[in-house]
mmCIF file of N, CA, C and O in Angstrom:
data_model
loop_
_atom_site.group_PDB
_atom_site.id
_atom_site.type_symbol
_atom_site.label_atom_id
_atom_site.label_comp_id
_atom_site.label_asym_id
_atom_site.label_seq_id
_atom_site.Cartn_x
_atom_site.Cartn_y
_atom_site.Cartn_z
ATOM 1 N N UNK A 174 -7.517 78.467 -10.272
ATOM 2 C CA UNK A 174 -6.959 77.286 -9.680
ATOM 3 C C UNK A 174 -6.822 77.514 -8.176
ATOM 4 O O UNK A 174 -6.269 78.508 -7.706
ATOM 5 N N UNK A 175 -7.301 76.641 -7.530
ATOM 6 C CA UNK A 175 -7.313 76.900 -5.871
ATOM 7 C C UNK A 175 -5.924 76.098 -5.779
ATOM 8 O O UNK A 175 -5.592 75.204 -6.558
ATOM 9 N N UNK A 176 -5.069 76.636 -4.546
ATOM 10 C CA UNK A 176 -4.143 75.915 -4.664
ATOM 11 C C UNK A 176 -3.784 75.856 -3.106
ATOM 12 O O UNK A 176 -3.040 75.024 -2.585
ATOM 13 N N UNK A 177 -4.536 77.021 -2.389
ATOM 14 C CA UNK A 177 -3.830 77.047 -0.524
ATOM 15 C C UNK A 177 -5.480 77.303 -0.044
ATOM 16 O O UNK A 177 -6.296 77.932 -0.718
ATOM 17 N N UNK A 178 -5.726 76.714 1.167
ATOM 18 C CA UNK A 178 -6.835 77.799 2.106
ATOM 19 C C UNK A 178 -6.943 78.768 1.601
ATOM 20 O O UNK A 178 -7.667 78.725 0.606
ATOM 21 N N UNK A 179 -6.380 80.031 1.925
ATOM 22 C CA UNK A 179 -6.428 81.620 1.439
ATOM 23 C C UNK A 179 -7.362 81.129 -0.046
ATOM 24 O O UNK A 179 -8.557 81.414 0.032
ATOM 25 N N UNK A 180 -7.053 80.643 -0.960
ATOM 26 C CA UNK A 180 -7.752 81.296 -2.412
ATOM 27 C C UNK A 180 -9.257 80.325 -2.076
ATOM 28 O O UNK A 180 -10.385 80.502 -2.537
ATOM 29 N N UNK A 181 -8.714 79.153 -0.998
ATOM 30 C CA UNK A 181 -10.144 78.451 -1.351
ATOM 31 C C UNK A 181 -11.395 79.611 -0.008
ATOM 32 O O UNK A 181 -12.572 79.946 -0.137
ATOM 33 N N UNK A 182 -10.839 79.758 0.618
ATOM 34 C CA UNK A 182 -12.013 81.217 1.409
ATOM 35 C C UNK A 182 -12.163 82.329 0.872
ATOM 36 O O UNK A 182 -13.299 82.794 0.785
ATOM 37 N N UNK A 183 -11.155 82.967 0.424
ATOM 38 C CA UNK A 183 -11.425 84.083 -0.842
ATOM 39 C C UNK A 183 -12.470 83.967 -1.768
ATOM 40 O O UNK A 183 -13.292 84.875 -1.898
ATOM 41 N N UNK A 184 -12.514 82.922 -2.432
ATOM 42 C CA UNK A 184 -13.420 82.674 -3.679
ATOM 43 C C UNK A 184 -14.663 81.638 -3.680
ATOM 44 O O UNK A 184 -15.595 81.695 -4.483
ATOM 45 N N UNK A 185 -14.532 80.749 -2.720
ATOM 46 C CA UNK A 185 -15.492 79.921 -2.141
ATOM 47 C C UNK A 185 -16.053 80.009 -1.026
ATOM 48 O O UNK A 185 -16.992 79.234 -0.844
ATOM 49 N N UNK A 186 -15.770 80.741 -0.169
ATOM 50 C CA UNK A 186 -16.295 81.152 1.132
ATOM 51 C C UNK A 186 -17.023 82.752 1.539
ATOM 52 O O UNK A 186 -18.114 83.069 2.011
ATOM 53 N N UNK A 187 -15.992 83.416 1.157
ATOM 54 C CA UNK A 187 -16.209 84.474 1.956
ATOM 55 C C UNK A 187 -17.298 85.390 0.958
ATOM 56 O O UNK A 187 -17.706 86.390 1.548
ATOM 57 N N UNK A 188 -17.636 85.286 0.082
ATOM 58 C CA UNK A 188 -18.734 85.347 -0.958
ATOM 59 C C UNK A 188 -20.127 85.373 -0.295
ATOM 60 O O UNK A 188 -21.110 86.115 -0.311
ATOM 61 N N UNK A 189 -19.788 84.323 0.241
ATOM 62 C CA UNK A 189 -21.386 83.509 0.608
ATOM 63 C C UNK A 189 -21.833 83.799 2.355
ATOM 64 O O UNK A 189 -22.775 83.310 2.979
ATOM 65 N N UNK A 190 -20.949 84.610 2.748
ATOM 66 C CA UNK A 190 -20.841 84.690 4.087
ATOM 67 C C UNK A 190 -21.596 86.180 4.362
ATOM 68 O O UNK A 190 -21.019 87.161 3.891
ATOM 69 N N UNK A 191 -22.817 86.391 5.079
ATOM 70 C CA UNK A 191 -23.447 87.520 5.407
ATOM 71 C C UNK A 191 -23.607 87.469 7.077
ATOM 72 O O UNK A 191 -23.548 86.475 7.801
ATOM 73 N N UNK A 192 -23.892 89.264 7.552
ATOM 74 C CA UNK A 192 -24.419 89.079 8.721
ATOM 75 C C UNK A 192 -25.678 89.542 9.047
ATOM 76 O O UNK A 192 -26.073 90.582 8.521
ATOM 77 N N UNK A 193 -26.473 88.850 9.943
ATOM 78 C CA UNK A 193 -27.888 89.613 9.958
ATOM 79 C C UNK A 193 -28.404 89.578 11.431
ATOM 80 O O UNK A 193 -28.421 88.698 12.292
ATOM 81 N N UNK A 194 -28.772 90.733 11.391
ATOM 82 C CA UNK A 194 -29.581 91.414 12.864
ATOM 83 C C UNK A 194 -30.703 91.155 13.216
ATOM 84 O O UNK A 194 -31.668 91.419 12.499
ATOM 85 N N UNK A 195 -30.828 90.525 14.514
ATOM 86 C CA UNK A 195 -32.553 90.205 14.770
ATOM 87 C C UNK A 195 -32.254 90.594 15.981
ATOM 88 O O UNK A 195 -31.163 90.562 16.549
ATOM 89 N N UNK A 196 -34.066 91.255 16.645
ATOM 90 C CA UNK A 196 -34.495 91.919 17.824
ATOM 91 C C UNK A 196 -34.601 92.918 17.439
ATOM 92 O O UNK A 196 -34.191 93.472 16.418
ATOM 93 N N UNK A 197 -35.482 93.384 18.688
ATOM 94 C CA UNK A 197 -35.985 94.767 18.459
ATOM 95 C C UNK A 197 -35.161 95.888 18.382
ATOM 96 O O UNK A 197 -34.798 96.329 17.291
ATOM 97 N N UNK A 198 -34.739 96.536 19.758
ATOM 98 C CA UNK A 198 -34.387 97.893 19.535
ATOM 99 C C UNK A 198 -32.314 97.508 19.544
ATOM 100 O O UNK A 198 -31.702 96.449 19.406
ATOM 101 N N UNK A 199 -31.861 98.869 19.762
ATOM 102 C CA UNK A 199 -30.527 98.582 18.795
ATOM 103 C C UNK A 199 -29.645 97.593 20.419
ATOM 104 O O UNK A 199 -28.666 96.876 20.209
ATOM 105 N N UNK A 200 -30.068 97.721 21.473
ATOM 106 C CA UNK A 200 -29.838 97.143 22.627
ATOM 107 C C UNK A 200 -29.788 95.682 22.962
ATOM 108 O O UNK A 200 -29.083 95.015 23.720
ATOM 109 N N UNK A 201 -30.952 95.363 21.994
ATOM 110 C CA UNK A 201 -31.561 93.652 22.328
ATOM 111 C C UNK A 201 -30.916 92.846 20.560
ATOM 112 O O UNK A 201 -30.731 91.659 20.289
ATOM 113 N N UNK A 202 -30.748 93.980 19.766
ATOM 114 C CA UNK A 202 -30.185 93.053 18.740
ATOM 115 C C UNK A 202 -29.156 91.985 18.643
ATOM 116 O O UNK A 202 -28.107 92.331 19.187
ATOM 117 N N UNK A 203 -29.127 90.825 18.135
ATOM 118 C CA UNK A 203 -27.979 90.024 18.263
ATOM 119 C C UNK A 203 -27.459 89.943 16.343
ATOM 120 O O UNK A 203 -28.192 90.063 15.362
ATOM 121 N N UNK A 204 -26.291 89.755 16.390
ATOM 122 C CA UNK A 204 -25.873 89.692 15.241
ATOM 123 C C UNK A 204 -25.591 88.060 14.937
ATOM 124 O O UNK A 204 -25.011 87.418 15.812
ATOM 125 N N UNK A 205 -25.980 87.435 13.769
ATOM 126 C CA UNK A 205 -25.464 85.897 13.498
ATOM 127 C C UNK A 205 -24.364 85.773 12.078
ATOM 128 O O UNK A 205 -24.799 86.232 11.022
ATOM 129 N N UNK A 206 -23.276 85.293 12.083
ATOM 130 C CA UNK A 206 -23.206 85.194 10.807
ATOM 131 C C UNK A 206 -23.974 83.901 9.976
ATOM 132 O O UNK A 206 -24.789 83.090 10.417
ATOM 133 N N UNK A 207 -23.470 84.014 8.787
ATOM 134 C CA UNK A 207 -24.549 83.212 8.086
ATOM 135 C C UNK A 207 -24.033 82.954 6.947
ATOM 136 O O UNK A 207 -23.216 83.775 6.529
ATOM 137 N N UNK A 208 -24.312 81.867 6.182
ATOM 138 C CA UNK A 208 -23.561 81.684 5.173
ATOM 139 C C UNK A 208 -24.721 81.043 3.876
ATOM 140 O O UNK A 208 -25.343 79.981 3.847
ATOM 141 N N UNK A 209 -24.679 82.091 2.974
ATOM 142 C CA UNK A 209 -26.309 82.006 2.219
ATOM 143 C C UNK A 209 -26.001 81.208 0.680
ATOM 144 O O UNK A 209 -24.937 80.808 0.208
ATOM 145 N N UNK A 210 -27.030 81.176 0.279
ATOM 146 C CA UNK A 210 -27.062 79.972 -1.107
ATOM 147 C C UNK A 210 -26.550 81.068 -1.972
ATOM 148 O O UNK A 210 -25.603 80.754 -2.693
ATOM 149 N N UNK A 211 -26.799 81.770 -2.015
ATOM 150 C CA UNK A 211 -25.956 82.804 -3.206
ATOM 151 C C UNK A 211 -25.543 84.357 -2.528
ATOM 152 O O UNK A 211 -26.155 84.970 -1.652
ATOM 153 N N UNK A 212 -24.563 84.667 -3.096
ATOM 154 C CA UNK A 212 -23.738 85.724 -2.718
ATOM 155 C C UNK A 212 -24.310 87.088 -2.571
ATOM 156 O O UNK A 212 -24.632 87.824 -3.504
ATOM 157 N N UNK A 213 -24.403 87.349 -1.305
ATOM 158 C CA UNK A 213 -25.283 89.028 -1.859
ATOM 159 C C UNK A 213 -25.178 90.023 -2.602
ATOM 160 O O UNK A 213 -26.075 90.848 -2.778
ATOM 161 N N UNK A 214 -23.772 90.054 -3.251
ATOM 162 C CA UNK A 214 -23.351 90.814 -4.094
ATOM 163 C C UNK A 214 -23.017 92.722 -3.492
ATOM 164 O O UNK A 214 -23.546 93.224 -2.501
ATOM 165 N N UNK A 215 -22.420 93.149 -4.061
ATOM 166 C CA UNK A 215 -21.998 94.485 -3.473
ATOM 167 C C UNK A 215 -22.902 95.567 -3.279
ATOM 168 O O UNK A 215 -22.355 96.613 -2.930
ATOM 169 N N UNK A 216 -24.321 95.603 -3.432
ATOM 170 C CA UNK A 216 -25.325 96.351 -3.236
ATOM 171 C C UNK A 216 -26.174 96.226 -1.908
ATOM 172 O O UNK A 216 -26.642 95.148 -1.541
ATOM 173 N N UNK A 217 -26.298 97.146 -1.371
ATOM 174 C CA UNK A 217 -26.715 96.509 0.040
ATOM 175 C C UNK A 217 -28.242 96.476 0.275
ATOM 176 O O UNK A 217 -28.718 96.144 1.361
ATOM 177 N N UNK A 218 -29.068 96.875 -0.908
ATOM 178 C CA UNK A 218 -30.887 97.110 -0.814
ATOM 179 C C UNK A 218 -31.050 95.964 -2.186
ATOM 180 O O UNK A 218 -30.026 95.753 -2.835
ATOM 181 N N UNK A 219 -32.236 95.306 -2.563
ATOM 182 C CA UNK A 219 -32.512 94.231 -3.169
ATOM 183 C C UNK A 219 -32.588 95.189 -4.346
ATOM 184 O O UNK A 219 -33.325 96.090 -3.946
ATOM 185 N N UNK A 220 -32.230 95.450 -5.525
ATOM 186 C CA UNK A 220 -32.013 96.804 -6.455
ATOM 187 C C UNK A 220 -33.328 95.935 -7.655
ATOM 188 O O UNK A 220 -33.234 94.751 -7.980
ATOM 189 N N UNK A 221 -34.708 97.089 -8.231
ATOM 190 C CA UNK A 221 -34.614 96.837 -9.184
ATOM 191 C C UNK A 221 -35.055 97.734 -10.603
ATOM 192 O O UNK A 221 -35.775 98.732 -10.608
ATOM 193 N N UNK A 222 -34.462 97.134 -11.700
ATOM 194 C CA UNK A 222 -34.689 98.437 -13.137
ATOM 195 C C UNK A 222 -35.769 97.786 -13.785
ATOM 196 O O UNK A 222 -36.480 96.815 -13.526
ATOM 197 N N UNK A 223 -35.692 98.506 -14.588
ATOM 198 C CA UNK A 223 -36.376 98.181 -16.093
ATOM 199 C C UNK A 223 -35.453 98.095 -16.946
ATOM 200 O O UNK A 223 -34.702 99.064 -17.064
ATOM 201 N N UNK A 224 -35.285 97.105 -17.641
ATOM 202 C CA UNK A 224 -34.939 96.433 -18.350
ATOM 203 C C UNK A 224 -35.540 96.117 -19.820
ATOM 204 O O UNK A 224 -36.380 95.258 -19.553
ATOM 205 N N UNK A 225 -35.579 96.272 -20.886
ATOM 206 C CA UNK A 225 -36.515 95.647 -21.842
ATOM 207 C C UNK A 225 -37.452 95.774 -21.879
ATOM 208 O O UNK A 225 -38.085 95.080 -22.674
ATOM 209 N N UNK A 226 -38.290 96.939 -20.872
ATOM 210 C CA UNK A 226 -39.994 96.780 -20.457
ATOM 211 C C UNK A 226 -39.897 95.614 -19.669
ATOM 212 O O UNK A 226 -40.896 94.905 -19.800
ATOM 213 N N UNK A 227 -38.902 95.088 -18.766
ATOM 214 C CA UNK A 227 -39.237 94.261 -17.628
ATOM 215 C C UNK A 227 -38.533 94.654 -16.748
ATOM 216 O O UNK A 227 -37.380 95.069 -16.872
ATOM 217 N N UNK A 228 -39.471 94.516 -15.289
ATOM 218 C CA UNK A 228 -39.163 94.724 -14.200
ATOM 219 C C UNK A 228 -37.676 93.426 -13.322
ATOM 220 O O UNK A 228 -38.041 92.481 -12.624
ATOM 221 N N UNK A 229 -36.286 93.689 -13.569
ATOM 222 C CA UNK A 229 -35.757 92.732 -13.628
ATOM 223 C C UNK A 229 -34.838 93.123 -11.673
ATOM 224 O O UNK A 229 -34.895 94.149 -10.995
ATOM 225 N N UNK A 230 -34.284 92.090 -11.459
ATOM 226 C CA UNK A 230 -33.548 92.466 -10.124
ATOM 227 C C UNK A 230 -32.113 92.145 -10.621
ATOM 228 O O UNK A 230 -31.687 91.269 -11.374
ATOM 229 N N UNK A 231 -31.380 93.377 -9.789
ATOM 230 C CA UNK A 231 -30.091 93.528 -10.674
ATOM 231 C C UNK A 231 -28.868 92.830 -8.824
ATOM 232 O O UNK A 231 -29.208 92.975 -7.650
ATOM 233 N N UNK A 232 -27.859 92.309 -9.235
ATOM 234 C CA UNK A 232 -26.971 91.609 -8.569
ATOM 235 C C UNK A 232 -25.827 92.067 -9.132
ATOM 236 O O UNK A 232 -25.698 92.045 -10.356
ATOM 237 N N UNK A 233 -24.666 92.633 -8.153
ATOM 238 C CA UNK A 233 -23.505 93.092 -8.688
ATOM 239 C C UNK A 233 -22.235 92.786 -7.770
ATOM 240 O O UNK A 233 -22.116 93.267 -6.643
ATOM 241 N N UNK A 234 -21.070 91.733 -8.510
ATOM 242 C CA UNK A 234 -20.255 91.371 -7.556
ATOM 243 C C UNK A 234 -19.309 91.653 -8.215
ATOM 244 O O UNK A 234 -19.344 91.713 -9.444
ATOM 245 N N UNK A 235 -18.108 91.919 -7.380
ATOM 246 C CA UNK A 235 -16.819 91.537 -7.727
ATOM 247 C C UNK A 235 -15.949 90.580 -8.016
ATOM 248 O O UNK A 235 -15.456 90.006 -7.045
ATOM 249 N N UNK A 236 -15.683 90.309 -8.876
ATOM 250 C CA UNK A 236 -14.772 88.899 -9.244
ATOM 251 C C UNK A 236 -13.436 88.855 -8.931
ATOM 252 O O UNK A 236 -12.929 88.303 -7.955
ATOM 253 N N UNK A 237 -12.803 89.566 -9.955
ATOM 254 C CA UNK A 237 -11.237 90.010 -9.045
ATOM 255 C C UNK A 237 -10.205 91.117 -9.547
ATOM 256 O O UNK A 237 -9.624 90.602 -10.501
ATOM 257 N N UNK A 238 -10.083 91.438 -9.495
ATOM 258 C CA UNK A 238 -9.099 92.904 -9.755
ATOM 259 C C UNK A 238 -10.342 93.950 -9.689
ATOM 260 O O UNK A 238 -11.201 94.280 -8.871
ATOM 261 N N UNK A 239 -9.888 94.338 -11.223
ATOM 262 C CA UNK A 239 -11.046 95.383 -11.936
ATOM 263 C C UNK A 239 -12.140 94.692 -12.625
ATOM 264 O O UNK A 239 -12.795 95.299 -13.472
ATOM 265 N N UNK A 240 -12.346 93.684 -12.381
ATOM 266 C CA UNK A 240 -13.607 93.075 -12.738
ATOM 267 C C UNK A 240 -14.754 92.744 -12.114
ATOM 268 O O UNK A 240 -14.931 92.288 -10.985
ATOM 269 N N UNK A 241 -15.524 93.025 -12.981
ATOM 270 C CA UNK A 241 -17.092 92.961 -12.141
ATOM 271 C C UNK A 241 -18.509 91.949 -12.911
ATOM 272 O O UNK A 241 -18.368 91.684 -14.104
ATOM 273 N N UNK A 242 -19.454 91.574 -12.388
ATOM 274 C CA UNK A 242 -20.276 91.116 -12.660
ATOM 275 C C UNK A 242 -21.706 91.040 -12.547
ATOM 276 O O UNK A 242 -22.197 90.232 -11.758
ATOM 277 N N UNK A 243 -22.375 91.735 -13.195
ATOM 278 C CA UNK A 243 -23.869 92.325 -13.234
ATOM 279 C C UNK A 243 -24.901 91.410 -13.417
ATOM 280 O O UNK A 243 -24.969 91.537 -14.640
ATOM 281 N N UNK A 244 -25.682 90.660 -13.180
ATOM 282 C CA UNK A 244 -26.533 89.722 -13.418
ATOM 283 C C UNK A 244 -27.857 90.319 -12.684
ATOM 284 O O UNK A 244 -28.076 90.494 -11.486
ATOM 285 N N UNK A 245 -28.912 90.648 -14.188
ATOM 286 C CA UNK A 245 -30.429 90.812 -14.115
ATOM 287 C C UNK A 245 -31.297 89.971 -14.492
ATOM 288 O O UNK A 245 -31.465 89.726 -15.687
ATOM 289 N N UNK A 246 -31.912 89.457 -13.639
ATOM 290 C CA UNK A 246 -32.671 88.341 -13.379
ATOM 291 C C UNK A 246 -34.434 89.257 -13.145
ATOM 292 O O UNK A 246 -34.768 90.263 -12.519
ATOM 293 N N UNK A 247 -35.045 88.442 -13.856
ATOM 294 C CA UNK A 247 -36.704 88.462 -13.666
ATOM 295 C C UNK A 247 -37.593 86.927 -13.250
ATOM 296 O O UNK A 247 -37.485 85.762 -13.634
ATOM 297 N N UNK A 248 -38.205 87.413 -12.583
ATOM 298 C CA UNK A 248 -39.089 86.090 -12.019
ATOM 299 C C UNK A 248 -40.216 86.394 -12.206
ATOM 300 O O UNK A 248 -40.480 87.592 -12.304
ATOM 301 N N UNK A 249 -40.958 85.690 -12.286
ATOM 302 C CA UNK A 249 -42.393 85.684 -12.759
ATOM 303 C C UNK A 249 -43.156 84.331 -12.284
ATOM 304 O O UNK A 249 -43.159 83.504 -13.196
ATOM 305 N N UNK A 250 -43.714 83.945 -11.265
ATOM 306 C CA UNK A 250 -44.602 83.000 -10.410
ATOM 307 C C UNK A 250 -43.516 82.482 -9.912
ATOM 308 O O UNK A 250 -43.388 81.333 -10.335
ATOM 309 N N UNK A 251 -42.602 82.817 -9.153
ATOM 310 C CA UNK A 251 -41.519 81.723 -8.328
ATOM 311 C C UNK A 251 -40.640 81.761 -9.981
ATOM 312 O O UNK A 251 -39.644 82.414 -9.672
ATOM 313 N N UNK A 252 -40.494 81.448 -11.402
ATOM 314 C CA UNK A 252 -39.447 80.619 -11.998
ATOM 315 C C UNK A 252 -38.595 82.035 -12.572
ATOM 316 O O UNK A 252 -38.974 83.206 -12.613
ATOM 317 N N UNK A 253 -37.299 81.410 -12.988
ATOM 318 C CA UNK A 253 -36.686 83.033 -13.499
ATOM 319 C C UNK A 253 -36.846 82.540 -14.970
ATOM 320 O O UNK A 253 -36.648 81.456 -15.517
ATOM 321 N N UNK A 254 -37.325 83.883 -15.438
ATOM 322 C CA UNK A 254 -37.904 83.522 -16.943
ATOM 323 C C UNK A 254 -36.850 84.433 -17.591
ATOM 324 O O UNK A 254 -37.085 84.387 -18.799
ATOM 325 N N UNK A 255 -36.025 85.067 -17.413
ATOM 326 C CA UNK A 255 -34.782 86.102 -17.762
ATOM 327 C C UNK A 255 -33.465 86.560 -17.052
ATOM 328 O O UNK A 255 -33.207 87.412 -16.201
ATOM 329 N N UNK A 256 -32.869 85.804 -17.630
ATOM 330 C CA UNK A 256 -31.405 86.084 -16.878
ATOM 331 C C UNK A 256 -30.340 86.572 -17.608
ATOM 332 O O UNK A 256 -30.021 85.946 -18.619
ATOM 333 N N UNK A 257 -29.582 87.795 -17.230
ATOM 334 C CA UNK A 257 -28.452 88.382 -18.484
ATOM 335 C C UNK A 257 -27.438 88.074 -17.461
ATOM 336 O O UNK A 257 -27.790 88.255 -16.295
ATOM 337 N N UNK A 258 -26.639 87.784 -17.607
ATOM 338 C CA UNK A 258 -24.962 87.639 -16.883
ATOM 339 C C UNK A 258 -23.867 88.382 -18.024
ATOM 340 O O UNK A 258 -23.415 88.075 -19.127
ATOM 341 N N UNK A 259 -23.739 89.459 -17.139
ATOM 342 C CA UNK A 259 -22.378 90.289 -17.969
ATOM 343 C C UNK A 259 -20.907 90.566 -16.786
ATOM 344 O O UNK A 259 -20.794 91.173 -15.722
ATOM 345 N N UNK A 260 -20.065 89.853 -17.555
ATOM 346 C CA UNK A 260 -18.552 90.629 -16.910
ATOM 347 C C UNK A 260 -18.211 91.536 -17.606
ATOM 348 O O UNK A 260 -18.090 91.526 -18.831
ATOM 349 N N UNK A 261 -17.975 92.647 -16.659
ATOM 350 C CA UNK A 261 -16.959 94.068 -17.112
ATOM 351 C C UNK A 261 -15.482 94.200 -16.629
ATOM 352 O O UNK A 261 -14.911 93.958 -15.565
ATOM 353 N N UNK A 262 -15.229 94.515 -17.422
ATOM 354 C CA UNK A 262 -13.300 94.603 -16.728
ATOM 355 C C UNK A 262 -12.903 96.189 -16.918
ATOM 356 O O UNK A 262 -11.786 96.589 -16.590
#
């Protein structure tokens, strides 16, 4: 239940909020923030396993306390043809 600012940027905002570096050397870089269609999740390289004998891409966020959320996704021509969504507590 959102009920103040604080829970609605906590859980609706700050999720979706990344920063990214463009230019060349570490001198000319500028930093932008950015605010992306889905959450990058707590892994900082695009991660992926095997799965089932499929090559799947794994996404891992935090929800809230001790809980977490793993979602492995496979694509195959642009469509996702496999998606597992698991919460752990």
């Amino acid at each position: 239940q959102i009920k103040n600012f604080y829970t609605f940027v906590k859980y609706l905002l700050l999720p979706f909020i990344g920063v990214n570096s463009e230019g060349g050397d570490d001198e000319d870089q500028k930093q932008k923030i950015e605010i992306w269609a889905k959450p990058p999740g707590l892994l900082s390289v695009l991660t992926k396993i095997s799965f089932l004998n499929r090559s799947c891409f794994v996404n891992f966020h935090h929800i809230i306390g001790n809980t977490f959320r793993i979602v492995l996704t496979e694509h195959l021509a642009g469509e996702e043809v496999l998606r597992l969504d698991m919460n752990i507590d």
